[in-house]
Coordinates of C-alpha atoms in Angstrom, one line a residue:
X114 CA -8.0 -19.5 -65.5
X115 CA -6.8 -21.8 -63.6
X116 CA -4.1 -19.6 -60.9
X117 CA -1.9 -22.0 -61.5
X118 CA -1.8 -21.6 -65.6
X119 CA -3.0 -18.0 -64.3
X120 CA 0.6 -17.7 -62.2
X121 CA 2.2 -19.2 -66.0
X122 CA 0.2 -16.6 -68.5
X123 CA 2.0 -13.7 -66.5
X124 CA 5.6 -15.6 -66.1
X125 CA 5.8 -16.0 -69.5
X126 CA 4.4 -12.4 -70.8
X127 CA 7.0 -10.7 -68.4
X128 CA 10.0 -12.8 -69.8
X129 CA 8.6 -11.7 -72.9
X130 CA 8.5 -8.0 -71.9
X131 CA 12.3 -8.5 -70.5
X132 CA 13.0 -10.0 -73.3
X133 CA 12.0 -7.7 -76.8
X134 CA 12.5 -4.7 -74.5
X135 CA 16.9 -5.7 -73.6
X136 CA 16.6 -6.6 -77.3
X137 CA 16.2 -2.7 -78.0
X138 CA 18.2 -1.5 -75.4
X139 CA 21.3 -3.5 -76.7
X140 CA 23.4 -1.8 -79.6
X141 CA 23.7 -4.7 -82.4
X142 CA 25.5 -7.1 -82.5
X143 CA 27.1 -9.3 -85.5
X144 CA 24.7 -12.2 -86.8
X145 CA 28.0 -14.4 -85.5
X146 CA 27.9 -12.7 -82.2
X147 CA 24.5 -12.7 -82.5
X148 CA 24.7 -16.9 -82.5
X149 CA 27.4 -17.8 -80.0
X150 CA 25.0 -16.0 -77.7
X151 CA 21.8 -18.0 -78.9
X152 CA 24.0 -20.3 -78.6
X153 CA 25.5 -20.6 -75.1
X154 CA 21.9 -19.4 -73.7
X155 CA 20.8 -22.7 -75.0
X156 CA 24.0 -24.5 -73.0
X157 CA 23.5 -23.1 -69.8
X158 CA 19.7 -23.6 -70.3
X159 CA 20.4 -27.5 -70.7
X160 CA 22.9 -26.9 -67.5
X161 CA 21.5 -25.2 -64.7
X162 CA 21.4 -27.8 -63.2
X163 CA 25.1 -28.2 -62.6
X164 CA 26.7 -26.6 -59.6
X165 CA 30.3 -26.5 -61.4
X166 CA 28.6 -23.3 -64.0
X167 CA 30.0 -20.8 -63.8
X168 CA 31.8 -19.1 -66.8
X169 CA 35.3 -21.1 -67.4
X170 CA 32.9 -23.7 -68.0
X171 CA 30.4 -21.7 -70.4
X172 CA 34.0 -20.5 -71.9
X173 CA 35.9 -23.7 -72.3
X174 CA 33.2 -25.7 -73.5
X175 CA 32.5 -23.3 -76.2
X176 CA 36.6 -22.6 -77.5
X177 CA 36.9 -19.0 -76.9
X178 CA 37.9 -16.9 -73.8
X179 CA 36.2 -15.8 -70.6
X180 CA 36.1 -12.8 -71.2
X181 CA 35.4 -12.9 -74.4
X182 CA 32.4 -14.6 -72.7
X183 CA 31.7 -11.2 -70.6
X184 CA 32.1 -9.1 -73.6
X185 CA 29.3 -11.1 -75.4
X186 CA 27.2 -10.7 -72.5
X187 CA 27.9 -7.4 -71.5
X188 CA 26.6 -5.9 -74.8
X189 CA 23.3 -7.1 -73.9
X190 CA 24.0 -4.9 -70.4
X191 CA 24.4 -8.4 -68.4
X192 CA 26.5 -10.3 -66.7
X193 CA 27.2 -14.7 -66.9
X194 CA 26.9 -15.3 -63.5
X195 CA 23.8 -13.2 -63.4
X196 CA 22.1 -14.3 -66.1
X197 CA 22.7 -17.9 -64.5
X198 CA 21.5 -17.2 -61.4
X199 CA 17.9 -15.6 -62.6
X200 CA 17.4 -18.4 -65.0
X201 CA 17.8 -20.7 -61.3
X202 CA 16.1 -18.7 -59.8
X203 CA 12.9 -17.9 -61.9
X204 CA 13.2 -22.5 -62.5
X205 CA 13.4 -22.7 -59.2
X206 CA 10.3 -20.7 -57.9
X207 CA 8.4 -22.1 -61.0
X208 CA 9.2 -25.0 -59.1
X209 CA 7.8 -24.5 -55.9
X210 CA 4.5 -24.5 -56.9
X211 CA 4.0 -27.6 -59.0
X212 CA 1.4 -29.8 -57.0
X213 CA 3.7 -32.3 -58.3
X214 CA 6.9 -31.4 -56.8
X215 CA 5.1 -29.6 -54.4
X216 CA 6.4 -33.4 -52.0
X217 CA 10.0 -32.1 -52.5
X218 CA 10.7 -29.8 -50.3
X219 CA 12.2 -26.6 -50.9
X220 CA 16.4 -27.4 -50.5
X221 CA 16.2 -30.7 -53.0
X222 CA 14.1 -28.1 -55.4
X223 CA 17.2 -25.4 -55.0
X224 CA 19.8 -28.5 -55.2
X225 CA 18.3 -29.8 -58.9
X226 CA 18.6 -26.8 -59.9
X227 CA 22.0 -26.7 -59.2
X228 CA 22.6 -24.0 -55.7
X229 CA 23.8 -25.9 -53.7
X230 CA 23.9 -23.3 -50.3
X231 CA 19.7 -23.9 -49.0
X232 CA 21.5 -20.4 -46.8
X233 CA 22.4 -18.4 -49.8
X234 CA 20.0 -19.9 -52.9
X235 CA 16.7 -19.1 -49.3
X236 CA 19.2 -15.3 -49.4
X237 CA 18.6 -15.1 -53.2
X238 CA 15.2 -15.6 -53.8
X239 CA 14.1 -12.8 -51.3
X240 CA 16.7 -10.3 -52.8
X241 CA 14.0 -11.2 -56.1
X242 CA 11.2 -12.3 -55.8
X243 CA 11.1 -10.1 -51.7
X244 CA 9.1 -13.5 -49.7
X245 CA 11.2 -15.9 -48.9
X246 CA 10.9 -19.5 -50.3
X247 CA 8.6 -21.2 -47.9
X248 CA 6.4 -18.3 -48.1
X249 CA 6.2 -18.2 -51.7
X250 CA 5.0 -21.6 -51.7
X251 CA 2.5 -21.1 -48.8
X252 CA 0.4 -17.7 -50.5
X253 CA 0.0 -19.9 -53.8
X254 CA -0.9 -22.6 -52.6
X255 CA -3.2 -20.5 -49.6
X256 CA -4.3 -18.3 -52.4
X257 CA -5.7 -21.9 -54.4
X258 CA -8.0 -22.7 -52.5

């Protein structure tokens, strides 16, 4: 397996393990709530690039209150905002190491995935991954040679 493919395989494996663990740690919710939660997750994934995406917009899209939306996520042990942030960071991290996107600067990648402040993006990226976006990219490409 090449370095780039290996990283993707590791990432997907870790996501699968996390999803399984979260499913076993969360109390069961009704099929209707689970279906709504799944639809909300699909909506979030489809709109990650919208910098205005947040609880109020999501709740409005599903004709539910923001309080109910927060309850759906809290039943899974997470918050709406942290879920959105986490998924945006994952997309940025993946795109940082794609060879065909290497010409894109880090700020444009962050903006593409809904961040509207490059310093905030760098700060939350480093907090999650323990390394700055530019160092992450450099490390990946230096490991390929």
